[in-house]
Coordinates of C-alpha atoms in Angstrom, one line a residue:
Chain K
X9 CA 0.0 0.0 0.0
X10 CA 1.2 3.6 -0.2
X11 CA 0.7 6.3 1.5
X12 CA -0.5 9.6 0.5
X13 CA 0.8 12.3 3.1
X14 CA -2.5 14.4 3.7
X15 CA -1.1 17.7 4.8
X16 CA -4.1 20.1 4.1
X17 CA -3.1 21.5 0.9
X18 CA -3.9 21.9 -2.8
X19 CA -4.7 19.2 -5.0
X20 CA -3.5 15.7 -3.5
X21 CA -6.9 13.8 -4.8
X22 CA -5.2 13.6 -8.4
X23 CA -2.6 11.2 -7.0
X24 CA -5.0 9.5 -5.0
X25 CA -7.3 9.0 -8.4
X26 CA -4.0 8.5 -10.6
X27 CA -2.9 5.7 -8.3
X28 CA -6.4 4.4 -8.0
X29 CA -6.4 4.4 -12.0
X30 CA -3.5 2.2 -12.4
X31 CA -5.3 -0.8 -9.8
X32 CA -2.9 0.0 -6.9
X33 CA -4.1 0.4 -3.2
X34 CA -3.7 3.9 -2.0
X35 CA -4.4 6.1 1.0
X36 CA -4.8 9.4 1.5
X37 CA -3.4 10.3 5.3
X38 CA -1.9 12.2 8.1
X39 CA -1.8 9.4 10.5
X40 CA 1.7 8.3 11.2
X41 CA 1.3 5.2 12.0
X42 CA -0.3 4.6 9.1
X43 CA 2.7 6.2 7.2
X44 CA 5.0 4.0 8.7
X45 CA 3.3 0.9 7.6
X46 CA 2.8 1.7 3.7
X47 CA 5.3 0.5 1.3
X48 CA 5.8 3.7 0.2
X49 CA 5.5 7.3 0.2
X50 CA 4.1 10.3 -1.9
X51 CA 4.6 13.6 -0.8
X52 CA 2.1 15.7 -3.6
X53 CA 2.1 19.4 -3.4
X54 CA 0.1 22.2 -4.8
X55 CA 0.7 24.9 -2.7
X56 CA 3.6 27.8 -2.5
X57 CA 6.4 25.8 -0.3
X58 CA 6.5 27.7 3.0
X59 CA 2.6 27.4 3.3
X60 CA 3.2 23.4 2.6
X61 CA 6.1 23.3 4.6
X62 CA 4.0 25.2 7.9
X63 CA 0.9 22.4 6.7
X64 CA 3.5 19.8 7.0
X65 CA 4.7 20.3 10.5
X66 CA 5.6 17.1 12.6
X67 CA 5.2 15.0 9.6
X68 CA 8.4 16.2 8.3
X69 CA 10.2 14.1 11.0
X70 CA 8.1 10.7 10.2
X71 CA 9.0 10.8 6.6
X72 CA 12.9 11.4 7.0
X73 CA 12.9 8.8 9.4
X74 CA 10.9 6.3 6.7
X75 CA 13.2 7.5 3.8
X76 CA 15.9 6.6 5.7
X77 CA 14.8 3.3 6.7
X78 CA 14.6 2.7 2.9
X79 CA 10.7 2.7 1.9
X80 CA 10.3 4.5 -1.4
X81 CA 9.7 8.0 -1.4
X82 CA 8.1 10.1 -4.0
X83 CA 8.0 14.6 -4.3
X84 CA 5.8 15.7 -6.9
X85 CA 6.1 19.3 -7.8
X86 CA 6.4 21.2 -4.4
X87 CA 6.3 18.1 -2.7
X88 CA 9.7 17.2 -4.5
X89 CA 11.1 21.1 -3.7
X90 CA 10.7 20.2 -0.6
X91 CA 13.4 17.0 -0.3
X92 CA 15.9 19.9 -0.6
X93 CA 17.5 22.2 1.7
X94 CA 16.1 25.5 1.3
X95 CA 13.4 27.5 -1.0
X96 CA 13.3 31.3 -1.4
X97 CA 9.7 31.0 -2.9
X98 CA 8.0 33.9 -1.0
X99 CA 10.9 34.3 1.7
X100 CA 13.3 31.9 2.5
X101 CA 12.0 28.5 4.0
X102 CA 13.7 25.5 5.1
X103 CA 13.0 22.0 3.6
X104 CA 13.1 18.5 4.3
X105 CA 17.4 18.3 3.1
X106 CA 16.7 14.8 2.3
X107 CA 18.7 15.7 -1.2
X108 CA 21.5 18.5 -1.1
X109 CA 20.9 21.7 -2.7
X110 CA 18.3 25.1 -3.0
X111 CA 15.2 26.0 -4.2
X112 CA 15.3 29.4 -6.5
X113 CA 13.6 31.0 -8.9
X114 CA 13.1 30.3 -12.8
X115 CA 15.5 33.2 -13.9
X116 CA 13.7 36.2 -15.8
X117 CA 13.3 36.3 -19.5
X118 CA 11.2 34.0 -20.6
X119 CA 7.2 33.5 -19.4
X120 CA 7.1 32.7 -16.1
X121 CA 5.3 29.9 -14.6
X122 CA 6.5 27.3 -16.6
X123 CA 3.3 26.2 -17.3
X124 CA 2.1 23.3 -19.7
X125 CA 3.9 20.0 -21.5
X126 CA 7.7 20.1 -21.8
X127 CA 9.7 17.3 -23.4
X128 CA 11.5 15.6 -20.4
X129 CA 14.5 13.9 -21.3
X130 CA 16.2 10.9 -19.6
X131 CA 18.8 8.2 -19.7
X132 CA 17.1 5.0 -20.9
X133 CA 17.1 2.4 -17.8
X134 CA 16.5 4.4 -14.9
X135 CA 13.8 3.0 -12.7
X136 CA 11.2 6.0 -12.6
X137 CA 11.1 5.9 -16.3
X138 CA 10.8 2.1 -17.2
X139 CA 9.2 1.9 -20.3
X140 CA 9.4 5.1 -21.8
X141 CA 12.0 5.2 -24.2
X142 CA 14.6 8.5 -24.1
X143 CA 12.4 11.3 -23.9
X144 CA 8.7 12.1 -22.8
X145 CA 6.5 15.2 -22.5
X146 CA 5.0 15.8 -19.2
X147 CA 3.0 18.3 -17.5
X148 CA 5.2 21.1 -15.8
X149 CA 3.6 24.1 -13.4
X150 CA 6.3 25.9 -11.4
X151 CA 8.1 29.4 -10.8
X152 CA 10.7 27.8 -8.9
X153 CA 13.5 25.0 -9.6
X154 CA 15.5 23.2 -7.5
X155 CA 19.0 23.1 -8.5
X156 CA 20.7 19.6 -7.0
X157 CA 24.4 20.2 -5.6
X158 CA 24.8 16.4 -6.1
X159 CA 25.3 15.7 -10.0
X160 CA 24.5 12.4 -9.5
X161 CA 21.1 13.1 -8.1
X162 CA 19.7 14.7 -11.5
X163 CA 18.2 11.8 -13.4
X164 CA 16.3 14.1 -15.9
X165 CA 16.2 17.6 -17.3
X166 CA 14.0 19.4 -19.5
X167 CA 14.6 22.5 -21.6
X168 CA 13.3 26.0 -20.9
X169 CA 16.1 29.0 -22.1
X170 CA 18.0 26.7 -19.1
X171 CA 17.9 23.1 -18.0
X172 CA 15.6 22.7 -15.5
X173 CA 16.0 19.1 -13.2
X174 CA 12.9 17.6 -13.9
X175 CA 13.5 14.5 -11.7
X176 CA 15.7 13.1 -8.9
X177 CA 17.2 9.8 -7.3
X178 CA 19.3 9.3 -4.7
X179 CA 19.1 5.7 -3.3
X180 CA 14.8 5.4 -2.4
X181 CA 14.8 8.8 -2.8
X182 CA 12.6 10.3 -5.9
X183 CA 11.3 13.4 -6.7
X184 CA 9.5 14.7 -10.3
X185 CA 9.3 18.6 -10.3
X186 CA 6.2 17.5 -13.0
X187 CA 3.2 16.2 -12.1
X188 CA 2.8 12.5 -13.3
X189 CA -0.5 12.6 -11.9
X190 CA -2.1 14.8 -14.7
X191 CA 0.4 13.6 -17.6
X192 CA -1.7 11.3 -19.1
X193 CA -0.8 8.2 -20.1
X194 CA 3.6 9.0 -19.7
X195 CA 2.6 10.1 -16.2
X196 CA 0.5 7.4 -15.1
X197 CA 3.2 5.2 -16.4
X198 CA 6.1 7.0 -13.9
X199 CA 3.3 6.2 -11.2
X200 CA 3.1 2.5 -12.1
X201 CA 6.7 2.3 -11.9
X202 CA 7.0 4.1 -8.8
X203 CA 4.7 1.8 -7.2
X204 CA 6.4 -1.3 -8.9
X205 CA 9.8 0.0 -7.0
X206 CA 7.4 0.0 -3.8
X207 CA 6.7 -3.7 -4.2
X208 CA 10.0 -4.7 -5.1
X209 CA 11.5 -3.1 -2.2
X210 CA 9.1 -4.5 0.3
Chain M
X8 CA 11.1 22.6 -26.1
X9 CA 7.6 23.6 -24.2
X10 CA 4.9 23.0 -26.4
X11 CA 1.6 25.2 -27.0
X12 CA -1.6 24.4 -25.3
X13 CA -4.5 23.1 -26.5
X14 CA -7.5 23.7 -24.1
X15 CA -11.1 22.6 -24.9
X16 CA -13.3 24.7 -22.7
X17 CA -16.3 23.4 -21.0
X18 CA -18.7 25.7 -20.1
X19 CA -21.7 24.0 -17.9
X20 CA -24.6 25.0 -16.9
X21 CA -27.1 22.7 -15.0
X22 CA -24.7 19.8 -15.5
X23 CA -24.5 20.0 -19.0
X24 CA -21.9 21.5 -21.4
X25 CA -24.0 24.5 -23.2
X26 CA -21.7 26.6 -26.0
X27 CA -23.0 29.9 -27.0
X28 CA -22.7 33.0 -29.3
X29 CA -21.3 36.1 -27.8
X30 CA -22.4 35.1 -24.3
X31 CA -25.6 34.3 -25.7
X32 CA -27.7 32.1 -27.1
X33 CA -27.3 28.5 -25.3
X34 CA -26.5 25.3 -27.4
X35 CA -26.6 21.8 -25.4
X36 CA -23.0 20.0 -26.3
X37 CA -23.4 17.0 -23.7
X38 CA -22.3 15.6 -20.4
X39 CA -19.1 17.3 -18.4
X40 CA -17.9 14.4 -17.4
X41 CA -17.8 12.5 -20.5
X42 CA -17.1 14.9 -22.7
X43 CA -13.8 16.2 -20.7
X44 CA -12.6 12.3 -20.7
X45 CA -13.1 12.5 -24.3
X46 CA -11.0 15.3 -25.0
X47 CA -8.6 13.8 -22.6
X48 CA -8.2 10.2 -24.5
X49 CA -8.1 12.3 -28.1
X50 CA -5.2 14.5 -26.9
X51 CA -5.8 17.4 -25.1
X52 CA -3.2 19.2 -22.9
X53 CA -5.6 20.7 -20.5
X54 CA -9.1 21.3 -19.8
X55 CA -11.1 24.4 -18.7
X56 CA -14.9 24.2 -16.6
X57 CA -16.5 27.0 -16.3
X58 CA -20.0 27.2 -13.8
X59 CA -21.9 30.2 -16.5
X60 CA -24.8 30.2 -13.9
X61 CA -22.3 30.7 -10.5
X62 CA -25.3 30.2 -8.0
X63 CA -25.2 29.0 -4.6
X64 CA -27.2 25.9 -5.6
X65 CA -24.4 25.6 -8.7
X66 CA -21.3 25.7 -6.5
X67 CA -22.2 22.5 -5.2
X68 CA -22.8 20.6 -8.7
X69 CA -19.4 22.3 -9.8
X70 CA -17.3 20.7 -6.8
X71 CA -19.3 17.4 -6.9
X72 CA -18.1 17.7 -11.2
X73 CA -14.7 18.6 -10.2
X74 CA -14.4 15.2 -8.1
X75 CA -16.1 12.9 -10.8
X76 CA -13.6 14.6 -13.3
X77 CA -11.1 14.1 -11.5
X78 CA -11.4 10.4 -11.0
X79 CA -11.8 9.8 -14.7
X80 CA -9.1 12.6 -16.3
X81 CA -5.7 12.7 -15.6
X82 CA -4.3 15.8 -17.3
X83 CA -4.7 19.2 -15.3
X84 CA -7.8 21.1 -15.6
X85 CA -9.0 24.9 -14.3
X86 CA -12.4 25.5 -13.0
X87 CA -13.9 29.1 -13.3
X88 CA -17.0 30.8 -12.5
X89 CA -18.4 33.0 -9.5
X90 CA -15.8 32.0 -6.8
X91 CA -15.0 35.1 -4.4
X92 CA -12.9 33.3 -1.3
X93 CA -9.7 32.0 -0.7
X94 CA -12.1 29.0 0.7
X95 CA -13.8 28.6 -2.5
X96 CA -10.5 27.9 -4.2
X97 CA -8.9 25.7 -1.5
X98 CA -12.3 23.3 -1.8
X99 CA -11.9 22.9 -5.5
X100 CA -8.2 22.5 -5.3
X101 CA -8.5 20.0 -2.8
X102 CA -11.7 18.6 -5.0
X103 CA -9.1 17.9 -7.6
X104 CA -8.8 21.1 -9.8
X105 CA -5.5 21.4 -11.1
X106 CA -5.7 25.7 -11.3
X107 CA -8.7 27.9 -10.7
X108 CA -9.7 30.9 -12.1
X109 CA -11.2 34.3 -10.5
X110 CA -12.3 37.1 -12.4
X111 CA -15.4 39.5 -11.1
X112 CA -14.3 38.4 -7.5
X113 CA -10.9 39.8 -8.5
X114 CA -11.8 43.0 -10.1
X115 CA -13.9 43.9 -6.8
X116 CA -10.7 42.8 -4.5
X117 CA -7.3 42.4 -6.5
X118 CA -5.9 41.2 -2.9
X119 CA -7.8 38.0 -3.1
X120 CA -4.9 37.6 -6.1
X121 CA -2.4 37.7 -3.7
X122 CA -3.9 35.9 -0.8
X123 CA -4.6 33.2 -3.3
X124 CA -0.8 32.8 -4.3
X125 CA 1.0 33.1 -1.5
X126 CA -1.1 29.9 -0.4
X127 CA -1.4 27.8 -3.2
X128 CA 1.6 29.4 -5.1
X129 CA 0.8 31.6 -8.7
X130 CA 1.1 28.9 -11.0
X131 CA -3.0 27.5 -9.5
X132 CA -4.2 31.3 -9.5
X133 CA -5.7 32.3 -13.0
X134 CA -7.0 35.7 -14.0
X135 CA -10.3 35.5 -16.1
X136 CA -10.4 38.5 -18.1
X137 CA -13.3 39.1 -20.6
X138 CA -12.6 41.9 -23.2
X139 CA -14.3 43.8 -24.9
X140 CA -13.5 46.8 -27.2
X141 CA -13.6 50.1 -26.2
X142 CA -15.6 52.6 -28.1
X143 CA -14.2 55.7 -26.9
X144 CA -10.7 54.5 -26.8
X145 CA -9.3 53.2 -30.2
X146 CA -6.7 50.2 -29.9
X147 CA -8.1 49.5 -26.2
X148 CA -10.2 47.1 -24.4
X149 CA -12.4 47.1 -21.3
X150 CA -12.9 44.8 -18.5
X151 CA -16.2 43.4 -18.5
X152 CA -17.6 41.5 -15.4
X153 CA -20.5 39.5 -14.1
X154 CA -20.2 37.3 -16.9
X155 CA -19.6 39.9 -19.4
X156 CA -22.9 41.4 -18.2
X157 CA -21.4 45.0 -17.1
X158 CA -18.7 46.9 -18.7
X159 CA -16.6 48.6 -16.0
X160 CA -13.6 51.5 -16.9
X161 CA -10.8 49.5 -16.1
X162 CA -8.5 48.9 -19.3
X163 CA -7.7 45.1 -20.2
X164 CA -3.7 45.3 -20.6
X165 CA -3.1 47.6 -17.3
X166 CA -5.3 45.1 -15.6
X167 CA -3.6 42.6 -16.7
X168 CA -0.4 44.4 -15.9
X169 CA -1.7 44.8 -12.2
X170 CA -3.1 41.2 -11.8
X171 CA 0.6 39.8 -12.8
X172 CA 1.9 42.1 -9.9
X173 CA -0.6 41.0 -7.8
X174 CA 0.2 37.3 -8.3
X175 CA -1.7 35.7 -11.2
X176 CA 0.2 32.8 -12.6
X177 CA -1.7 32.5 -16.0
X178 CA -4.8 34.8 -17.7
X179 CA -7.5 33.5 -19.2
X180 CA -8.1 36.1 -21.9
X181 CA -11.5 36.2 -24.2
X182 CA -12.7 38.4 -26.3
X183 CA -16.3 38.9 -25.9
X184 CA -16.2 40.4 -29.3
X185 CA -15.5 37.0 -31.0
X186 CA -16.6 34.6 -28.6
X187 CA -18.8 32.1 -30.5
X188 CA -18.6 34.0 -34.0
X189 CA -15.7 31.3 -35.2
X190 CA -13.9 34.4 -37.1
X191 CA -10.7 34.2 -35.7
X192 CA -9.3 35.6 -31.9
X193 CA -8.5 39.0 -31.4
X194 CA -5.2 39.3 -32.2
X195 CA -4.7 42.5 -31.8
X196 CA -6.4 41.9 -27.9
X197 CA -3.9 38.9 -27.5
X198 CA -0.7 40.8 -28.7
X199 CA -1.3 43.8 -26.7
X200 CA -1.6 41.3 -23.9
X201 CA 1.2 38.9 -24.0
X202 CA 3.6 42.0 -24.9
X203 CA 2.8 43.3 -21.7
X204 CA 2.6 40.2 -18.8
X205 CA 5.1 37.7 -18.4
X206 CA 3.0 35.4 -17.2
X207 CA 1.0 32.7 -19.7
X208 CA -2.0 34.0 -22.0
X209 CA -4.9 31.9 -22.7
X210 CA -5.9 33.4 -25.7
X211 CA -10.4 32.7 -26.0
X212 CA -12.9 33.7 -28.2
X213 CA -13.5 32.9 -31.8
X214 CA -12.0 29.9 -33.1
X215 CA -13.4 28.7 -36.3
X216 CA -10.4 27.3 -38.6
X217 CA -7.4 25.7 -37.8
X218 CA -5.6 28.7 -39.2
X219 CA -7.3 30.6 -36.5
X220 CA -5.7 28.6 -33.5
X221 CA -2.0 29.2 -35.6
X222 CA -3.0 33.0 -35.8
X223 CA -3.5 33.2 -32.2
X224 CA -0.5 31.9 -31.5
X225 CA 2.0 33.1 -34.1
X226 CA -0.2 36.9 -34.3
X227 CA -1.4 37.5 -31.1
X228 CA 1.8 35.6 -28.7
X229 CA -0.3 33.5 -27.1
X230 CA 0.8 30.4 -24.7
X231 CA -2.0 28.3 -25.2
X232 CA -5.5 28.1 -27.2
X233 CA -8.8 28.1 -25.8
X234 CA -11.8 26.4 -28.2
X235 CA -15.3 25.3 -27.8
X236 CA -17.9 25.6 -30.6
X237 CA -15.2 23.6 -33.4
X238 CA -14.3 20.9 -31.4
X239 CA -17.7 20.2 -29.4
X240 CA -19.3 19.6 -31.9
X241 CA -17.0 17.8 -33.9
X242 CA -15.7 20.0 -36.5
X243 CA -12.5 19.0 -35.8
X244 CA -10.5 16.5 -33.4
X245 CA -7.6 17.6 -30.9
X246 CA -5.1 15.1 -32.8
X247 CA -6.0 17.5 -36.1
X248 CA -5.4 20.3 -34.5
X249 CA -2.5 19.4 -33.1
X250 CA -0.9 17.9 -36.5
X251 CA -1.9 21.2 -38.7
X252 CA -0.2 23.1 -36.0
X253 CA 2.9 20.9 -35.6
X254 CA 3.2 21.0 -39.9
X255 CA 3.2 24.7 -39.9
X256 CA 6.1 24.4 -37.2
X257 CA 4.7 25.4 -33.8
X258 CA 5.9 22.9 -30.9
X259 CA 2.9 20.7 -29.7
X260 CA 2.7 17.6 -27.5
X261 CA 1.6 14.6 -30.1

C-alpha cells in the first residue's frame, strides 16, 4: 500500500485518483502510524512551499525517518522542492534536506510559470522511467526550480532558455518537479513504476 | 522545447456542457464528465470548466463535477466561475482542480490575487479576463464583469499588468467580441496582452479554422489556445489540430 501524506493543501486527490487508476491500493493520510506501515510514500504538493512546509509540521520528522529506513519515497512538484535544503519561494524556507541543494527561482526572460507540456529527457534504464524510451513530455507548473548540488542526483532535465532538473534519485529517494498525476498516459506510467519499485522493495 | 496548449473549454450550466454566441444564445454539447474524458483520451493538454450560472445551488454541482472529473481525467484542468474566497479555491483544489480561475471576484478585491498565491503558489491562481473593445478609446479594451454582463472602466492590458503584480500565474483572456462568432481571436487583444505580462495567455474567443488557432498563436503571442464551438461539436478533433499546428512548425505535444 502507499501512503499519500495528507497535509491540508492543494490538489493531493489527483494522485490518490491516478494511483487508483493504475489498480494499486492507495491512502490518503496524516496518521503516522499509518505512514510507517505503507510501502511507500508520496509527498504531492500544490501549494507555494513555506505554506506546505508550515501544513507539514511534525510529519516532516516521520517521513525522514521512513526514507531513511529505505521505503520509497516520491515529491511531486512542491512536494519534490521540498526533499531539498532550502526555498526562497515567498521568503526563505527550510525544507526536508533529504537531497543536497536550493530552491530558486526560474530566472527572468522568458514566461514565467513554466506552465504546460515540456519534453522531459532521460537516460534510458533508470527505474522512474521504465518503459518510456529517451524522452517524454510531461505536464510542468512551477516558478521555482530546484538546483541539486549532487550531479548524481539529476536523473532528468527538461529545456526551458535553461535546463531545469525535472527528476531526482538518490538511493529510495525520488522526486519529479512534474506532475505525473495529470500527464496522461507518460505520467500514469512513472506512477506505475514508482509503485512497482514500492513492491520490489518491500 | 515547451509545447503550446490546446484547451477545450467546457462551459456547464445545470450539469451539461452548453456553447453559445457572444455570451448568448445557449446550445446543449453533452455531459461534463464525458465529454472532458473524451478530449482527454483524443489529446488534449488541459481542460477548462467553467460554472456560467455561479449560484449558490451551482457551487455544489461544480465541486461534486470537479471530483467525478477528477477520477476519470488525468491531465490538469482549471475551474472558473463566480468564486469570491480563498475558501472557495482551496475546496476545489483540494476537490481535484488542477488551477482555478477568478475574475469579477478579482476586479472587486485584487488582494484576493495575492492571498490566493502566496497559499497555493501563482502557478494554480488564474486571472479570467473578458474583453471587450472600447468605443471611446481606439486600440483599447475594457474589463467586463459579471459574466460579461457590465462593462466597468478599467482597461484590459493595465489590468492585466496589475493582476501579474498581484500574483496571477496565467490569464485567461477572451474576447467577448468574438466569442462564439468562429472568425478568428482578437489578435490584436492577445498581442497587446502577451507583450505586456510575463506570465501565460490563454488566448479565448473565436475559433473557427485551424488557421485561426496558428493566428493566435503566431499573431497574437499567445501560450495556449482556448476552443469550444469547433471541437464540441465535432468540427475538428484535438489530434487534427495538433498535427496542422505541428506541420506549420509550432511545438505541440503529439
Amino acid at each position: 500500500m502507499i501512503a499519500v501524506i495528507d497535509y491540508n493543501i492543494g490538489n493531493v486527490k489527483s494522485v490518490c485518483n491516478a494511483f487508483r487508476h493504475i489498480g494499486c491500493k492507495v491512502v490518503l493520510s496524516k496518521d503516522k502510524q499509518v505512514i510507517r506501515s505503507a510501502s511507500g510514500l508520496i509527498l504531492p504538493g500544490v501549494a507555494a512551499f513555506g505554506y506546505a512546509v508550515n501544513a507539514l509540521g511534525s510529519l516532516a520528522d516521520v517521513i525522514k525517518e521512513v526514507a531513511l529506513q529505505g521505503k520509497p519515497l516520491l515529491g511531486i512538484c512542491v512536494g519534490y522542492q521540498m526533499l531539498f535544503e532550502t526555498s526562497s519561494e515567498y521568503g526563505l524556507h527550510k525544507g526536508l534536506g533529504l537531497i543536497s541543494g536550493n530552491v530558486v527561482a526560474i530566472p527572468q526572460g522568458r514566461v514565467v510559470p513554466h506552465m504546460g507540456w515540456n519534453l522531459v529527457k532521460f537516460p534510458q534504464g533508470m527505474d522512474l522511467f521504465k518503459g518510456l524510451g529517451d524522452e517524454k513530455h510531461f505536464y510542468f507548473a512551477h516558478s521555482f526550480h530546484a538546483e541539486p548540488k549532487d550531479d548524481e542526483a539529476k536523473i532528468a532535465y527538461t529545456e526551458y532558455g535553461l535546463d531545469i532538473v525535472a527528476s531526482v534519485q538518490k538511493a529510495n529517494i525520488y522526486g519529479t518537479q512534474f506532475h505525473p498525476e495529470k500527464s496522461s498516459r507518460a505520467g500514469l506510467q512513472v506512477l506505475q513504476n514508482f509503485y512497482n519499485i514500492c513492491k520490489r522493495v518491500s | 522545447m515547451l509545447t503550446r496548449r490546446i484547451i477545450p473549454c467546457l462551459d456547464v450550466k445545470d450539469n451539461r456542457v452548453v456553447k453559445g454566441v457572444n455570451f448568448l444564445n445557449l446550445r446543449d454539447a453533452g455531459d461534463p464528465v464525458e465529454l472532458g474524458a473524451r478530449y482527454s483520451d483524443e489529446g488534449a493538454d488541459e481542460l477548462v470548466f467553467l460554472d456560467i450560472t455561479a449560484t449558490i445551488r451551482s457551487r455544489k454541482t461544480i465541486v461534486d463535477l470537479v471530483r467525478k472529473v477528477a477520477e476519470n481525467v488525468f491531465i490538469p484542468f482549471t475551474v472558473g466561475g463566480g468564486i469570491r474566497t480563498v475558501e472557495q479555491i482551496d475546496e476545489l483544489l483540494r476537490s481535484g482542480a488542477e488551477k482555478v480561475s477568478v475574475n469579477t471576484a478579482a476586479v472587486d478585491n485584487p488582494d484576493l490575487l495575492a492571498e490566493a498565491a502566496q497559499r497555493f503558489g501563482n502557478q494554480c491562481v488564474v486571472l479570467a479576463i473578458d474583453a471587450r473593445k472600447s468605443k471611446e478609446r481606439k486600440g483599447h479594451w475594457q474589463v467586463c464583469v459579471k459574466a460579461g454582463s457590465e462593462p466597468t472602466d478599467i482597461d484590459v492590458v493595465e489590468w492585466a499588468v496589475q493582476a501579474e503584480k498581484l500574483g496571477a500565474g496565467e490569464i485567461l483572456l477572451t474576447s467577448m467580441d468574438a466569442d462564439g462568432t468562429k472568425a478568428g481571436y482578437d489578435n490584436e487583444l492577445n498581442k497587446a496582452v502577451t507583450e505586456a505580462v510575463n506570465i501565460p495567455v490563454i488566448a479565448s474567443g473565436g475559433a473557427g479554422t485551424l488557421e485561426h488557432l496558428y493566428d493566435a498563436i503566431i499573431d497574437g503571442g499567445a501560450d495556449a489556445v482556448l476552443m469550444a464551438s469547433i471541437t464540441h461539436f465535432g468540427n475538428y478533433g484535438i489530434r487534427q489540430i495538433k498535427e496542422h499546428l505541428r506541420d506549420r512548425g509550432v511545438p505541440v505535444n503529439l
